[in-house]
Short mmCIF file of C-alpha atoms and ligand atoms in Angstrom, two decimals:
data_model
loop_
_atom_site.label_atom_id
_atom_site.label_comp_id
_atom_site.label_asym_id
_atom_site.label_seq_id
_atom_site.Cartn_x
_atom_site.Cartn_y
_atom_site.Cartn_z
CA UNK A 1 0.00 0.00 0.00
CA UNK A 2 1.07 3.55 -0.64
CA UNK A 3 0.83 5.54 2.57
CA UNK A 4 -0.82 8.91 2.11
CA UNK A 5 0.65 11.96 3.73
CA UNK A 6 -1.63 14.78 4.90
CA UNK A 7 -0.40 17.03 2.10
CA UNK A 8 -1.12 14.27 -0.38
CA UNK A 9 -4.62 13.80 0.98
CA UNK A 10 -5.24 17.49 0.34
CA UNK A 11 -3.91 17.08 -3.19
CA UNK A 12 -6.41 14.30 -3.90
CA UNK A 13 -9.21 16.82 -3.66
CA UNK A 14 -7.81 18.55 -6.74
CA UNK A 15 -9.73 17.12 -9.72
CA UNK A 16 -6.87 16.23 -12.03
CA UNK A 17 -3.80 15.97 -9.89
CA UNK A 18 -2.60 13.66 -7.18
CA UNK A 19 0.61 13.04 -5.31
CA UNK A 20 1.57 9.59 -4.08
CA UNK A 21 4.32 8.97 -1.61
CA UNK A 22 6.62 6.40 -3.15
CA UNK A 23 10.23 5.38 -2.76
CA UNK A 24 10.59 8.09 -0.12
CA UNK A 25 9.64 10.78 -2.61
CA UNK A 26 6.48 12.32 -3.94
CA UNK A 27 5.14 10.91 -7.18
CA UNK A 28 2.86 13.27 -9.05
CA UNK A 29 0.20 11.84 -11.33
CA UNK A 30 -1.25 14.39 -13.72
CA UNK A 31 -2.70 14.59 -17.25
CA UNK A 32 -0.20 14.71 -20.09
CA UNK A 33 0.73 18.03 -21.64
CA UNK A 34 2.01 18.52 -25.21
CA UNK A 35 5.53 18.76 -23.77
CA UNK A 36 5.25 15.16 -22.48
CA UNK A 37 4.42 13.55 -25.82
CA UNK A 38 7.90 12.67 -27.06
CA UNK A 39 8.92 11.28 -23.69
CA UNK A 40 5.73 9.20 -23.50
CA UNK A 41 6.70 7.72 -26.87
CA UNK A 42 10.24 6.92 -25.67
CA UNK A 43 9.00 5.47 -22.38
CA UNK A 44 6.35 3.27 -24.04
CA UNK A 45 8.85 1.98 -26.58
CA UNK A 46 11.37 1.12 -23.86
CA UNK A 47 8.81 -0.51 -21.55
CA UNK A 48 7.35 -2.79 -24.20
CA UNK A 49 10.61 -3.64 -25.99
CA UNK A 50 11.44 -6.62 -23.73
CA UNK A 51 7.89 -7.97 -23.70
CA UNK A 52 7.47 -11.11 -25.84
CA UNK A 53 3.88 -10.21 -26.73
CA UNK A 54 4.79 -6.72 -27.98
CA UNK A 55 4.40 -5.85 -31.65
CA UNK A 56 6.51 -2.72 -31.17
CA UNK A 57 3.61 -0.44 -32.10
CA UNK A 58 2.35 0.54 -28.66
CA UNK A 59 3.98 3.98 -28.65
CA UNK A 60 2.64 4.80 -32.12
CA UNK A 61 -0.80 3.60 -31.03
CA UNK A 62 -0.88 6.30 -28.35
CA UNK A 63 -0.04 8.96 -30.95
CA UNK A 64 -2.80 7.62 -33.18
CA UNK A 65 -5.36 7.65 -30.34
CA UNK A 66 -4.41 11.25 -29.64
CA UNK A 67 -4.63 12.25 -33.32
CA UNK A 68 -8.05 10.58 -33.60
CA UNK A 69 -9.42 12.31 -30.50
CA UNK A 70 -9.72 8.93 -28.77
CA UNK A 71 -7.27 9.54 -25.94
CA UNK A 72 -9.91 9.94 -23.26
CA UNK A 73 -7.36 10.11 -20.48
CA UNK A 74 -3.57 10.17 -20.66
CA UNK A 75 -1.81 10.35 -17.30
CA UNK A 76 1.86 10.65 -16.50
CA UNK A 77 3.63 9.80 -13.25
CA UNK A 78 6.33 12.37 -12.60
CA UNK A 79 8.99 12.81 -9.94
CA UNK A 80 10.80 16.14 -9.83
CA UNK A 81 9.96 16.80 -13.46
CA UNK A 82 11.11 13.38 -14.67
CA UNK A 83 8.49 11.23 -16.36
CA UNK A 84 8.45 7.74 -14.78
CA UNK A 85 5.29 6.14 -16.10
CA UNK A 86 2.26 6.60 -18.33
CA UNK A 87 -1.24 5.22 -18.79
CA UNK A 88 -3.83 5.71 -21.52
CA UNK A 89 -7.59 5.17 -21.56
CA UNK A 90 -9.77 5.20 -24.69
CA UNK A 91 -13.36 4.30 -25.59
CA UNK A 92 -14.15 0.75 -26.70
CA UNK A 93 -17.13 -0.79 -28.45
CA UNK A 94 -19.02 -3.95 -27.60
CA UNK A 95 -20.92 -5.53 -30.47
CA UNK A 96 -20.21 -2.42 -32.52
CA UNK A 97 -21.44 0.30 -30.17
CA UNK A 98 -20.00 2.44 -27.39
CA UNK A 99 -21.84 1.94 -24.13
CA UNK A 100 -19.68 3.64 -21.52
CA UNK A 101 -16.80 1.16 -21.44
CA UNK A 102 -13.19 2.29 -21.76
CA UNK A 103 -10.03 0.46 -22.68
CA UNK A 104 -7.16 0.60 -20.20
CA UNK A 105 -3.72 0.78 -21.78
CA UNK A 106 -1.08 0.94 -22.88
CA UNK A 107 0.46 1.35 -19.43
CA UNK A 108 4.21 1.71 -19.10
CA UNK A 109 6.92 2.20 -16.50
CA UNK A 110 10.62 2.53 -17.38
CA UNK A 111 12.14 -0.97 -17.07
CA UNK A 112 14.60 0.04 -14.35
CA UNK A 113 11.76 1.53 -12.26
CA UNK A 114 9.31 -1.36 -12.47
CA UNK A 115 8.03 -3.21 -9.40
CA UNK A 116 8.10 -0.13 -7.22
CA UNK A 117 4.36 0.56 -7.29
CA UNK A 118 4.34 3.17 -10.06
CA UNK A 119 2.15 1.05 -12.34
CA UNK A 120 -0.26 0.37 -9.52
CA UNK A 121 -0.51 4.07 -8.66
CA UNK A 122 -1.20 4.98 -12.30
CA UNK A 123 -3.82 2.27 -12.74
CA UNK A 124 -5.66 3.00 -9.50
CA UNK A 125 -5.69 6.75 -10.04
CA UNK A 126 -6.67 6.36 -13.69
CA UNK A 127 -9.54 4.02 -12.83
CA UNK A 128 -10.78 6.58 -10.31
CA UNK A 129 -10.79 9.36 -12.90
CA UNK A 130 -12.49 7.23 -15.55
CA UNK A 131 -15.10 6.19 -13.00
CA UNK A 132 -15.72 9.86 -12.21
CA UNK A 133 -16.69 10.36 -15.87
CA UNK A 134 -19.73 8.15 -15.28
CA UNK A 135 -18.11 5.31 -17.17
CA UNK A 136 -19.58 1.84 -16.76
CA UNK A 137 -16.16 0.27 -16.42
CA UNK A 138 -12.88 -0.62 -18.07
CA UNK A 139 -11.74 -3.46 -20.32
CA UNK A 140 -8.20 -4.56 -21.16
CA UNK A 141 -6.11 -7.29 -22.68
CA UNK A 142 -3.40 -8.29 -20.23
CA UNK A 143 -1.86 -10.75 -17.86
CA UNK A 144 -4.49 -11.85 -15.32
CA UNK A 145 -1.72 -12.37 -12.76
CA UNK A 146 -1.24 -8.60 -12.71
CA UNK A 147 -4.75 -7.22 -13.24
CA UNK A 148 -6.61 -9.50 -10.83
CA UNK A 149 -5.29 -7.34 -7.98
CA UNK A 150 -7.31 -4.40 -9.31
CA UNK A 151 -10.48 -6.48 -9.56
CA UNK A 152 -10.40 -7.28 -13.29
CA UNK A 153 -12.10 -10.50 -14.35
CA UNK A 154 -11.59 -12.55 -17.51
CA UNK A 155 -14.59 -14.85 -17.69
CA UNK A 156 -15.49 -15.08 -21.36
CA UNK A 157 -18.24 -12.44 -21.29
CA UNK A 158 -16.18 -10.47 -23.83
CA UNK A 159 -14.38 -11.90 -26.83
CA UNK A 160 -11.50 -10.42 -28.75
CA UNK A 161 -9.89 -11.95 -31.82
CA UNK A 162 -9.98 -15.48 -30.45
CA UNK A 163 -7.77 -14.67 -27.45
CA UNK A 164 -8.10 -16.87 -24.36
CA UNK A 165 -10.99 -15.65 -22.22
CA UNK A 166 -8.87 -15.02 -19.13
CA UNK A 167 -6.77 -12.31 -20.83
CA UNK A 168 -9.81 -10.32 -22.02
CA UNK A 169 -10.66 -8.70 -18.72
CA UNK A 170 -13.22 -6.24 -17.40
CA UNK A 171 -13.89 -4.22 -14.27
CA UNK A 172 -17.36 -2.76 -13.71
CA UNK A 173 -17.83 0.40 -11.67
CA UNK A 174 -21.51 -0.36 -11.03
CA UNK A 175 -23.96 -3.16 -11.66
CA UNK A 176 -23.55 -3.14 -15.45
CA UNK A 177 -21.85 -6.15 -17.01
CA UNK A 178 -20.11 -6.07 -20.40
CA UNK A 179 -20.85 -8.68 -23.04
CA UNK A 180 -20.07 -9.29 -26.66
CA UNK A 181 -17.36 -8.77 -29.22
CA UNK A 182 -14.83 -6.15 -28.22
CA UNK A 183 -13.45 -3.51 -30.58
CA UNK A 184 -10.86 -0.98 -29.45
CA UNK A 185 -10.57 2.54 -30.86
CA UNK A 186 -9.01 2.44 -34.36
CA UNK A 187 -5.63 3.58 -33.00
CA UNK A 188 -5.34 0.36 -31.02
CA UNK A 189 -6.78 -2.03 -33.61
C1 LIG B 1 3.00 -3.60 -16.30
C2 LIG B 1 3.72 -2.41 -15.67
C3 LIG B 1 3.08 -1.12 -16.16
C4 LIG B 1 3.53 -2.52 -14.15
O1 LIG B 1 4.15 -1.40 -13.55
P1 LIG B 1 5.06 -1.61 -12.26
O2 LIG B 1 5.33 -0.26 -11.72
O3 LIG B 1 6.22 -2.45 -12.62
O4 LIG B 1 4.07 -2.45 -11.33
P2 LIG B 1 3.86 -2.35 -9.77
O5 LIG B 1 5.16 -2.03 -9.12
O6 LIG B 1 2.72 -1.48 -9.48
O7 LIG B 1 3.43 -3.81 -9.45
C5 LIG B 1 4.44 -4.77 -9.33
C6 LIG B 1 3.79 -6.13 -9.28
O8 LIG B 1 3.25 -6.40 -10.54
C7 LIG B 1 3.82 -7.58 -11.06
N1 LIG B 1 3.94 -7.38 -12.47
C8 LIG B 1 4.49 -6.34 -13.12
N2 LIG B 1 4.36 -6.53 -14.44
C9 LIG B 1 3.70 -7.69 -14.61
C10 LIG B 1 3.26 -8.42 -15.72
N3 LIG B 1 3.46 -8.00 -16.98
N4 LIG B 1 2.60 -9.56 -15.51
C11 LIG B 1 2.37 -10.00 -14.28
N5 LIG B 1 2.76 -9.36 -13.18
C12 LIG B 1 3.42 -8.21 -13.35
C13 LIG B 1 5.12 -7.73 -10.36
O9 LIG B 1 5.51 -9.09 -10.32
C14 LIG B 1 4.79 -7.24 -8.99
O10 LIG B 1 4.09 -8.24 -8.29
P3 LIG B 1 4.17 -8.37 -6.73
O11 LIG B 1 3.61 -7.08 -6.19
O12 LIG B 1 3.29 -9.54 -6.41
O13 LIG B 1 5.60 -8.56 -6.44
C15 LIG B 1 5.23 -2.41 -15.98
O14 LIG B 1 5.79 -3.60 -15.50
C16 LIG B 1 5.56 -2.25 -17.45
O15 LIG B 1 5.73 -1.14 -17.94
N6 LIG B 1 5.67 -3.39 -18.18
C17 LIG B 1 6.03 -3.36 -19.60
C18 LIG B 1 4.85 -2.90 -20.43
C19 LIG B 1 3.63 -3.76 -20.17
O16 LIG B 1 3.72 -4.99 -20.15
N7 LIG B 1 2.47 -3.09 -19.98
C20 LIG B 1 1.22 -3.78 -19.69
C21 LIG B 1 0.69 -4.45 -20.88
S1 LIG B 1 -0.79 -5.33 -20.51
#
């Protein structure tokens, strides 16, 4: 767990900014600005490069989402002006229509900074902001061993390109349940 300092608790009340205490320092999580874009591309490329499932296009996908107006939420984790991590959220369709569900990802942390809680902080804060937009929930393709801890479930309610059901995962913010064939925004397809 990330312990919250009193100053950080005050920061949480700000709508688009939060500070987590991490590694003995403050970790700011805020929306991207145009000045972050090149570094987000470098970070995403570096984070996915070692991953066997990567097609090497994740960083370009973020640029495409942005260009298409589909980057619903793009958050960066920053420490003393240095970008440490990034997460993107974009609308998805189920059976060909948008019904309040958002795709989580790509999410990236620099390889040498992984396993320090930065990814968790980005995911939890991002989910909170997406939820605040009256979203029904989030959907992602990912390793269940990681996303189970956030409450994601892969139970076959959603299908995506013949992938195993446990990697096509969803998290509902209310009582709604997703079902059907998943399509991501064009930038991710
Ligand atoms: C996935 C990622 C964003 C997580 O960020 P992070 O800051 O390293 O994660 P955290 O420190 O919050 O969490 C660490 C925990 O997640 C686990 N974990 C990290 N990446 C994992 C993965 N790909 N699969 C399964 N578990 C993973 C670690 O084993 C650790 O588990 P533990 O707490 O039981 O020891 C980061 O590892 C990353 O950038 N990976 C490369 C890009 C990627 O795979 N993105 C996700 C695609 S679905």
